[in-house]
Short mmCIF file of C-alpha atoms in Angstrom, two decimals:
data_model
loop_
_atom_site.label_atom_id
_atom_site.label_comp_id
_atom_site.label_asym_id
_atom_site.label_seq_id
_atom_site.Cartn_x
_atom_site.Cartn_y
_atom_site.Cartn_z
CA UNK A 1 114.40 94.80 115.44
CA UNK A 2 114.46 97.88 117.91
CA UNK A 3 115.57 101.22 116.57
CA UNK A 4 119.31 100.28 117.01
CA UNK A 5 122.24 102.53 115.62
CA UNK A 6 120.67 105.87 115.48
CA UNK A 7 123.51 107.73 115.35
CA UNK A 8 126.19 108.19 112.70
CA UNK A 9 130.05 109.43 113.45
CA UNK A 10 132.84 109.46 112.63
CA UNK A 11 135.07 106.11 111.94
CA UNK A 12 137.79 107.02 114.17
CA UNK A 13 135.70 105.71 117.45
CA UNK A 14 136.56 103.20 120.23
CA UNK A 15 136.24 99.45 119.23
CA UNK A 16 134.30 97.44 121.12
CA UNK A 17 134.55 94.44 122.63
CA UNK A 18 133.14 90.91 123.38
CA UNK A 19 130.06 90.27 125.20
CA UNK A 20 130.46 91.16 128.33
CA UNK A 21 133.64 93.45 127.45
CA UNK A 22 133.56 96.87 125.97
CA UNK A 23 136.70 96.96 123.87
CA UNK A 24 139.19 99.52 125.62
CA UNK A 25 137.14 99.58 128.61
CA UNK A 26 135.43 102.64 127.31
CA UNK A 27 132.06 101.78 125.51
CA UNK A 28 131.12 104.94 124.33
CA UNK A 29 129.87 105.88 121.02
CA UNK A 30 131.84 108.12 118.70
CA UNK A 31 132.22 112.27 118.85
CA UNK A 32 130.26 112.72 115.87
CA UNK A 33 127.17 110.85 117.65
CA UNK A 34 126.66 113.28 120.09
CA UNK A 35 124.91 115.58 117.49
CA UNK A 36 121.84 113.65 117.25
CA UNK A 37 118.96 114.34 119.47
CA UNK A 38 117.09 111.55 121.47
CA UNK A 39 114.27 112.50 119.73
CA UNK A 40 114.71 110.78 116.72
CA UNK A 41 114.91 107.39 118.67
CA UNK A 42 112.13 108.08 120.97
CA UNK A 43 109.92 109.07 118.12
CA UNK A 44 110.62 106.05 116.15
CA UNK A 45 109.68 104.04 119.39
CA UNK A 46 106.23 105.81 119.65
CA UNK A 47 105.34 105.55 116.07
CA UNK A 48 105.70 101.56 115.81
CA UNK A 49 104.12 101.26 119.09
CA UNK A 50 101.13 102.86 118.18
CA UNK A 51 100.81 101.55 115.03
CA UNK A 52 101.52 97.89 115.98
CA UNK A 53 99.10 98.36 119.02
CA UNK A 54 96.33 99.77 116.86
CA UNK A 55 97.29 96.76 113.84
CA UNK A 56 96.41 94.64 117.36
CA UNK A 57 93.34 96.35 117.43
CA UNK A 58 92.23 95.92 114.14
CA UNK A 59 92.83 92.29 114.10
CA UNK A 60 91.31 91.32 116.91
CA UNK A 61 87.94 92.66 115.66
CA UNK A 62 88.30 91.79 112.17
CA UNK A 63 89.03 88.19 113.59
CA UNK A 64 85.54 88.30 116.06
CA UNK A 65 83.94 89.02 112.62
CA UNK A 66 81.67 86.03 110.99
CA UNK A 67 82.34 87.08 107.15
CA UNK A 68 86.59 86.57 108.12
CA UNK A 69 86.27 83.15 109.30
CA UNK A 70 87.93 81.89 106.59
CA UNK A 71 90.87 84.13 106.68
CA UNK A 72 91.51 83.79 110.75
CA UNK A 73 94.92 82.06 110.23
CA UNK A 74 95.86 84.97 107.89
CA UNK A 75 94.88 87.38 110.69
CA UNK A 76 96.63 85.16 113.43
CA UNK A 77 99.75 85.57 111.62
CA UNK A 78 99.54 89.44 110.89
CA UNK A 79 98.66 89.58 115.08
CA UNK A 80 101.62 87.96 116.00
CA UNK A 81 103.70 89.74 113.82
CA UNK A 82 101.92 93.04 115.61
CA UNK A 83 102.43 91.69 118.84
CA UNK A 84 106.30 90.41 118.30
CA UNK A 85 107.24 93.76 116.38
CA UNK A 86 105.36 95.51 119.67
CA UNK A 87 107.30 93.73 121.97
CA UNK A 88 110.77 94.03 120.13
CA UNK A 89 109.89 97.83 120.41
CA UNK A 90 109.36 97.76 124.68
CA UNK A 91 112.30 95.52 125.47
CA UNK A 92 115.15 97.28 123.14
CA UNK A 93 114.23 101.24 122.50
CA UNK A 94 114.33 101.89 126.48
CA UNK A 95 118.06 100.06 126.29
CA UNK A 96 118.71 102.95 122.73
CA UNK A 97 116.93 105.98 124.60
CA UNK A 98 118.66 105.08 128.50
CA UNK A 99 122.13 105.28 126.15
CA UNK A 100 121.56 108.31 124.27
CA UNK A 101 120.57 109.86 127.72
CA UNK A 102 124.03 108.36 128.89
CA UNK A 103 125.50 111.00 126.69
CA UNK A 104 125.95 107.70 124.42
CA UNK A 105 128.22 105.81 126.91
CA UNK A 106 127.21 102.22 126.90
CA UNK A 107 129.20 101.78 130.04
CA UNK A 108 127.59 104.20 131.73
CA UNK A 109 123.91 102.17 131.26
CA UNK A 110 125.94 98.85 131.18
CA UNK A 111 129.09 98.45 133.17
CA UNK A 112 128.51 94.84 133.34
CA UNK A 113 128.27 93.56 129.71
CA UNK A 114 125.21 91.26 130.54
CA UNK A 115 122.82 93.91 128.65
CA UNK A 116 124.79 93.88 125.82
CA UNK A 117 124.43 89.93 125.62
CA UNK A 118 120.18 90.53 126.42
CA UNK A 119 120.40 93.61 123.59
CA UNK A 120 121.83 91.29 121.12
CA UNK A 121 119.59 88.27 122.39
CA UNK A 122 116.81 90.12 121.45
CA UNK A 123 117.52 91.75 118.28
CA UNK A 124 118.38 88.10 116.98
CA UNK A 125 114.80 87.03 118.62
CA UNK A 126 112.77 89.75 116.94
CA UNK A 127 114.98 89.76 113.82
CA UNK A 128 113.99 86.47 112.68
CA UNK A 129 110.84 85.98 114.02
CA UNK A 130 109.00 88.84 111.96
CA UNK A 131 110.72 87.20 108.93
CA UNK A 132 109.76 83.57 109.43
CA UNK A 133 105.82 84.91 110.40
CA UNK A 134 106.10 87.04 107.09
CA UNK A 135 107.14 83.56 105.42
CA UNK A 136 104.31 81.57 107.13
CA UNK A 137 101.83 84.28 105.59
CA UNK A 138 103.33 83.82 102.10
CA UNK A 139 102.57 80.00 102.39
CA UNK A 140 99.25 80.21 104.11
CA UNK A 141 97.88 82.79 101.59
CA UNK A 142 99.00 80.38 98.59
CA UNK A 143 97.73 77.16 100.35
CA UNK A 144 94.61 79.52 100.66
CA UNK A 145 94.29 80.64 96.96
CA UNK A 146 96.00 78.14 94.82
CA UNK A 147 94.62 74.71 97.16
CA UNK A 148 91.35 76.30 98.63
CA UNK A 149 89.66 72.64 99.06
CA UNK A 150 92.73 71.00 100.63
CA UNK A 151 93.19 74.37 102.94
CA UNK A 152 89.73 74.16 104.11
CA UNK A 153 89.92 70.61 105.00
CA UNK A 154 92.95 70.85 106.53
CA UNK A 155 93.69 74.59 107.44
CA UNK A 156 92.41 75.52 111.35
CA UNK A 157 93.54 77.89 113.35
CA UNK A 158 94.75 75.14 115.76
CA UNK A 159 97.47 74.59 112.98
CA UNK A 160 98.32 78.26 112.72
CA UNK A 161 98.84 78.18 116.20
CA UNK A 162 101.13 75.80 116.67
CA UNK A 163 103.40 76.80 113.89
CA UNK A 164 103.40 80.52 114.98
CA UNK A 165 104.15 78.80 118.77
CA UNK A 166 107.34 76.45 116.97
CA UNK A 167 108.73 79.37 114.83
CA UNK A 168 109.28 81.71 118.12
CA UNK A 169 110.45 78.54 119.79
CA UNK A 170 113.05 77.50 117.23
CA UNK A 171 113.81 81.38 117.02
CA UNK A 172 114.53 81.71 120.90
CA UNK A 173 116.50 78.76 121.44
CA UNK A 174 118.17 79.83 118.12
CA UNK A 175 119.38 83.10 119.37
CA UNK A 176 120.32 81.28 122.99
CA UNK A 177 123.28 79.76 121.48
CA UNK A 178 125.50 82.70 121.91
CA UNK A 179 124.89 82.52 125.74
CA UNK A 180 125.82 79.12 125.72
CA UNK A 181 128.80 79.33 124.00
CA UNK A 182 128.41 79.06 120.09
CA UNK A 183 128.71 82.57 118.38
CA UNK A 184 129.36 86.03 120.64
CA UNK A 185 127.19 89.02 120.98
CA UNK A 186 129.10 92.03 120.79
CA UNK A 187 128.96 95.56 121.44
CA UNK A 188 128.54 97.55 117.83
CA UNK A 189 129.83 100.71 116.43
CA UNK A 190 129.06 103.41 116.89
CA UNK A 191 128.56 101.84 120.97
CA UNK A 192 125.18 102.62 121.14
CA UNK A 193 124.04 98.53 120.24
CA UNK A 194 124.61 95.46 120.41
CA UNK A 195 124.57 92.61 117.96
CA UNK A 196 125.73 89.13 116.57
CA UNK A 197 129.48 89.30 116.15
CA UNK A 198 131.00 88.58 112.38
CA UNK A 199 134.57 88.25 114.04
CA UNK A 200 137.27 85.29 112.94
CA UNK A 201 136.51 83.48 116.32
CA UNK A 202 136.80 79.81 115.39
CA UNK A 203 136.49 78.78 119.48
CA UNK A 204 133.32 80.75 119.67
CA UNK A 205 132.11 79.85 116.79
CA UNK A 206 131.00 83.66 115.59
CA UNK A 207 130.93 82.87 111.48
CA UNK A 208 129.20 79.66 111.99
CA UNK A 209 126.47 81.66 114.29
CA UNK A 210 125.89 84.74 112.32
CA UNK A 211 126.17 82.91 108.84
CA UNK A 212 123.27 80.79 109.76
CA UNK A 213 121.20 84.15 110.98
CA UNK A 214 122.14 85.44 107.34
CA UNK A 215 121.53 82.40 105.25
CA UNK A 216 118.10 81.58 107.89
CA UNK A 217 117.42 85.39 107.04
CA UNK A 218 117.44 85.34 103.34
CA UNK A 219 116.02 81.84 103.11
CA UNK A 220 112.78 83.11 104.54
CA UNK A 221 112.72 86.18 102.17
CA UNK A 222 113.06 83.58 99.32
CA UNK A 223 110.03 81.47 100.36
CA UNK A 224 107.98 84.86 100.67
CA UNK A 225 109.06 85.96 97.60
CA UNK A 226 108.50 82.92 95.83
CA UNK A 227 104.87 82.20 97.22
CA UNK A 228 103.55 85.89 97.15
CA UNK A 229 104.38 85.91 93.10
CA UNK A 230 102.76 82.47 93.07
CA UNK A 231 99.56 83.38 94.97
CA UNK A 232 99.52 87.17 92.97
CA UNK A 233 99.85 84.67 89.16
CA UNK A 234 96.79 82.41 90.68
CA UNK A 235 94.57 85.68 91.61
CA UNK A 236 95.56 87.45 88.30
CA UNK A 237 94.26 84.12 86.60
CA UNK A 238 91.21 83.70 88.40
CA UNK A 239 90.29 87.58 88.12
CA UNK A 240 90.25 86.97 84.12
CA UNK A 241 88.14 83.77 84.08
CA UNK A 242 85.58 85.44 86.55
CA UNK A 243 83.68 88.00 84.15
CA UNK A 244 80.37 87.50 85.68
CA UNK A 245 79.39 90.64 86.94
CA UNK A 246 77.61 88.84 89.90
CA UNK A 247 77.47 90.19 93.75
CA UNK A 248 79.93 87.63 94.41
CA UNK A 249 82.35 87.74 91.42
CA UNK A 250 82.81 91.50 92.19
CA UNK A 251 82.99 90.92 95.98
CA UNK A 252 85.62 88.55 95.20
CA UNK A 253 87.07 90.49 92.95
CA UNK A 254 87.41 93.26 95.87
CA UNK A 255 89.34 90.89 97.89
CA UNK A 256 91.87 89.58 95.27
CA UNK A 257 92.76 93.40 94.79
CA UNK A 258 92.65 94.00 98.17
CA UNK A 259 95.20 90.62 98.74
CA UNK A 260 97.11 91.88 95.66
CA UNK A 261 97.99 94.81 97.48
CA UNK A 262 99.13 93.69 100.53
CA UNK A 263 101.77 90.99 98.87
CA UNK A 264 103.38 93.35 97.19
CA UNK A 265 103.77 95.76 99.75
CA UNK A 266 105.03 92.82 101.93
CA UNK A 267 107.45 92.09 99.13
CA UNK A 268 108.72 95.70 99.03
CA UNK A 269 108.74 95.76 102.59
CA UNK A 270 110.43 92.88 103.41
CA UNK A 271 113.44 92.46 100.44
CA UNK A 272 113.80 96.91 100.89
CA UNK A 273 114.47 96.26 104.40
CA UNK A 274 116.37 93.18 105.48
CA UNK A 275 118.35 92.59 101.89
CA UNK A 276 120.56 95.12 102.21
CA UNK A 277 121.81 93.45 106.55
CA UNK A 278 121.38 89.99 105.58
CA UNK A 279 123.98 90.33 102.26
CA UNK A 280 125.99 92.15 104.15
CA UNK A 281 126.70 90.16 107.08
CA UNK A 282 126.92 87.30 104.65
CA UNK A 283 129.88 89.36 102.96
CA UNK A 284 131.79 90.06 105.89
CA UNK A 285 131.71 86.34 107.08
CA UNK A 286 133.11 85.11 103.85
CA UNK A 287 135.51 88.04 103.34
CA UNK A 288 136.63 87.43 107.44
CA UNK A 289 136.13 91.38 108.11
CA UNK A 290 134.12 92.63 111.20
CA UNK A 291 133.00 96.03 111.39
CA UNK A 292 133.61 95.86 115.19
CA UNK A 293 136.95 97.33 113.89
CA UNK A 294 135.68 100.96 112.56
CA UNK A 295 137.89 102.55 114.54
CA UNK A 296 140.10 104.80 111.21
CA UNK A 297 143.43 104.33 110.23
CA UNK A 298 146.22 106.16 109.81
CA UNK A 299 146.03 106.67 105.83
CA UNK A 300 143.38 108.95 104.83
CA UNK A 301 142.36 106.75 102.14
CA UNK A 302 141.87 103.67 104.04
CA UNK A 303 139.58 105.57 106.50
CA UNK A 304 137.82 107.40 104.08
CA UNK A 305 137.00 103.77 102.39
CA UNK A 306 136.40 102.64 106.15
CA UNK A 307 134.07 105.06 106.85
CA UNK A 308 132.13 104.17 103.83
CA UNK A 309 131.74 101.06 104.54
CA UNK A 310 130.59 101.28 108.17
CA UNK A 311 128.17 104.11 107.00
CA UNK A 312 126.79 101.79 104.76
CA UNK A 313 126.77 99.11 107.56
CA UNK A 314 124.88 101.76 109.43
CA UNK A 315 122.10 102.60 106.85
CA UNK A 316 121.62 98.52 106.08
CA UNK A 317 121.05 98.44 110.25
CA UNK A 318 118.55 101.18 109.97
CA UNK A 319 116.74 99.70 107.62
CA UNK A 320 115.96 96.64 109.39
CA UNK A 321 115.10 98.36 111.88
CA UNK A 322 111.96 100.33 110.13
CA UNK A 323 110.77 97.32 109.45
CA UNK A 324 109.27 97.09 112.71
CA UNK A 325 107.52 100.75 112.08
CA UNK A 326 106.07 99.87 108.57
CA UNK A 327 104.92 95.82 109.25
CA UNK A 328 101.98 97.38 110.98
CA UNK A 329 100.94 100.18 108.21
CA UNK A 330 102.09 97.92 105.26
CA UNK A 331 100.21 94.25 106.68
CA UNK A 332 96.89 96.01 107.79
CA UNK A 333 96.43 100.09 108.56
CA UNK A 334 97.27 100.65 104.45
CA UNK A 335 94.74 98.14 103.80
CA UNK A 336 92.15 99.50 105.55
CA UNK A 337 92.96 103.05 105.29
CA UNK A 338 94.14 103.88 102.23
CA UNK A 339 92.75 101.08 100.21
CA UNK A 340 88.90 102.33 100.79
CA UNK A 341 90.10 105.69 99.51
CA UNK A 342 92.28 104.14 96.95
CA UNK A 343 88.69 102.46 95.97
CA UNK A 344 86.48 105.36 96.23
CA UNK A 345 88.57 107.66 94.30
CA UNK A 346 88.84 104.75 91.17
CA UNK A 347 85.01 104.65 91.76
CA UNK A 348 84.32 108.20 91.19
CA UNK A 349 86.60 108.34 88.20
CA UNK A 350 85.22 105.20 86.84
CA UNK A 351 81.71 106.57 87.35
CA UNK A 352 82.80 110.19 85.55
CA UNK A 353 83.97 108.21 82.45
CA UNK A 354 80.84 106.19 82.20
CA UNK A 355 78.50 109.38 82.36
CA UNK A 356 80.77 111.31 79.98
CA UNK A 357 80.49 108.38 77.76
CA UNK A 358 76.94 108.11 77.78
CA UNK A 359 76.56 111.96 77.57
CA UNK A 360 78.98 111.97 74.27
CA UNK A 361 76.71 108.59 73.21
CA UNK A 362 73.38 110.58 73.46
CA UNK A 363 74.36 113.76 71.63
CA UNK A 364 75.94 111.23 68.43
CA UNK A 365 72.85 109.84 68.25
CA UNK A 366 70.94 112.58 68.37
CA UNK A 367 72.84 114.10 65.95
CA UNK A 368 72.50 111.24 63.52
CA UNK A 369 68.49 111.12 63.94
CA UNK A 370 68.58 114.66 63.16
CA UNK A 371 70.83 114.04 60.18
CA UNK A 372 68.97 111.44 58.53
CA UNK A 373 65.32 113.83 59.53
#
C-alpha cells in the first residue's frame, strides 16, 4: 500500500464521489487536513524506499551465495515482496505528495477522475500482493522444515517463480474488475486517496468487489498464521531432539533461531497491520455503511460518533500502509542487523555466567581441600 490518508480532519468534509466523480464537484480534503506538513508523507516514502531497495540488495547477494542454495525460493519470495512493496511506494506516494502540494485538492492534481481509478487500481494491486507473497513464504518455509525430502525433490526455484509470476497475475486482473465494471473505485475521505468503494451499489457490484478483497485479505493472513505456528512447533521439536553439541547441530541450531525470529515478526507484522482494514471493510459491507459519507451531521452526537468511526477508519488505513515501511526491516534488515547483535550480546552474557561459574566452582573446592587438610 502507498502512504495513503495522511491527514486527519474533521468529519464535517466534502463527500466524495464515484470513480471518475468527486462528490460535489469539489474533491478537496477537509479544513482540519491542512495542518499537516508534507513532510510526514514524503518521509514515509523515503524510508520504505530505502529500506526495500537495500532488502533488494541484501537478497540478491545472499542469493549469489553457495551456502543459501537451499533457501533461494525463500529469498525469491522476500525479493519480490521488496521489489512489489518498492514499486507500490514510486507509483502512489508521488499521487499523496502532488495532493498535499495541491493544498490537498484532489481536483486540483485530478480534474479528470481517471487517477483516482489508477490510485485505487494500485492500492488493490499492492494490497494483496504483499499478503499472498507473505502467504507463499509461510507455506514454502513449512514445506521446507516439516517435508525437507519431498521439498528438495520437488522444490526449485523454477516453481517459486511461477507461483510468485500467477499470484501478481491473479492479483492484477483481480483489481481490473472495477475498470471493467464490477465494483467502483472511489475517491476517500479525507480526499487525499482513493480506494475500493464499500457503497450499497448492487449494479456495480461494490459489496461483492470489496468483500472478496476482505475475505481474499484475511484468508491469506490465516494460511500465514497457520503455517508459521506449524513450521515454529516443528523447529521447537527438532531443537530439543538435537543435543549434540556438533559444528552442525549448533549451526543449525543458529538458523532455526534465526527462522524463529523472522515468523514471528512476520506474524506481528502482518495480523498488527492489515487486521484492523480487512475487519473493517468486512463490517461495513455487511452493516451496508460506507465511510464515503463522513461528511457530520447535524446532531452533535451523531458526528461525534461519526467522527470516531472515520478516525478509526483512518488509523486502520495507516496501518496498512506501514506495512510497506516495516516488510523490509521485519523480512531481512532485523535479521541481519539486529540478530548478530542480538547473538553477540547472549554470547557475552552466556560466556560471563560460565566464567563466574567456574570461578565460584574453583574457590568451593579449594575451600573444601583446605577443609579436609
Amino acid at each position: 500500500m502507498s502512504r495513503w490518508a495522511q491527514c486527519q480532519g474533521e468529519p464535517n468534509g466534502t463527500a466524495p464521489g464515484a470513480m471518475g466523480q468527486r462528490g460535489n464537484g469539489t474533491g478537496r480534503a477537509v479544513e482540519g487536513c491542512s495542518t499537516v506538513s508534507v513532510v510526514f508523507p514524503l518521509t514515509m516514502m523515503i524510508t520504505g524506499i530505502v529500506g526495500n531497495a537495500l532488502a533488494m540488495l541484501l537478497v540478491s547477494r545472499s542469493y549469489r551465495a553457495k551456502e543459501s542454495r537451499r533457501k533461494r525460493s525463500f529469498l525469491l519470495c522476500i525479493g519480490s515482496l521488496a521489489l512489489t512493496d518498492l514499486l507500490g511506494q514510486l507509483l502512489t506516494s508521488p499521487i499523496v505528495i502532488s495532493v498535499y502540494l495541491s493544498n490537498l485538492t484532489w481536483d486540483a492534481v485530478d480534474p479528470s477522475g481517471r487517477l483516482c481509478a489508477f490510485f485505487g487500481f494500485s492500492m488493490t494491486v499492492f494490497g494483496l500482493c504483499p499478503l499472498f507473497i507473505a502467504s507463499a513464504m509461510a507455506v514454502e518455509r513449512t514445506l521446507a522444515i516439516r517435508a525437507p525430502h519431498w521439498y528438495a525433490s520437488h522444490m526449485k526455484t523454477r516453481v517459486t517463480k511461477t507461483v510468485l509470476l500467477g499470484i501478481w497475475l491473479a492479483v492484477f486482473a483481480f483489481a481490473l474488475l472495477p475498470i471493467a465494471g464490477l465494483g467502483q473505485y472511489t475517491l476517500q475521505w479525507p480526499g487525499t486517496w482513493c480506494f475500493i468503494s464499500t457503497s450499497d451499489s448492487r449494479l456495480t457490484g461494490s459489496l461483492f468487489f470489496a468483500s472478496t478483497f476482505a475475505i481474499l485479505g484475511l484468508l491469506s493472513l490465516v494460511v500465514t498464521v497457520a503455517c508459521n505456528l506449524a513450521t515454529i512447533e516443528a523447529l521447537v521439536s527438532r531443537c530439543r531432539t538435537k543435543a549434540t553439541a556438533s559444528r552442525s547441530s549448533k549451526q543449525w541450531g543458529r538458523i532455526a533461531i534465526e527462522t524463529l525470529i523472522q515468523l514471528l515478526g512476520i506474524m506481528c507484522v502482518l495480523s498488527a497491520c492489515w487486521s484492523p482494514l480487512l475487519i473493517t471493510m468486512l463490517k461495513m459491507v455487511f452493516s451496508h455503511t460506507s465511510f464515503e459519507h463522513c461528511k457530520g451531521f447535524s446532531s452533535e452526537a451523531q458526528s461525534s460518533e461519526l467522527h470516531r468511526e472515520c478516525n478509526f477508519f483512518l488509523t486502520a488505513v495507516r496501518l496498512a500502509s506501514l506495512n510497506q515501511i516495516l516488510d523490509p526491516w521485519v523480512y531481512l534488515l532485523l535479521r541481519k542487523i539486529l540478530l548478530q547483535k542480538f547473538c553477540q550480546a547472549a554470547n557475552a552474557v552466556s560466556k560471563c555466567s560460565n566464567n563466574e561459574w567456574k570461578e565460584r566452582s574453583i574457590t568451593l573446592s579449594e575451600e573444601i581441600r583446605r577443609t579436609t587438610a
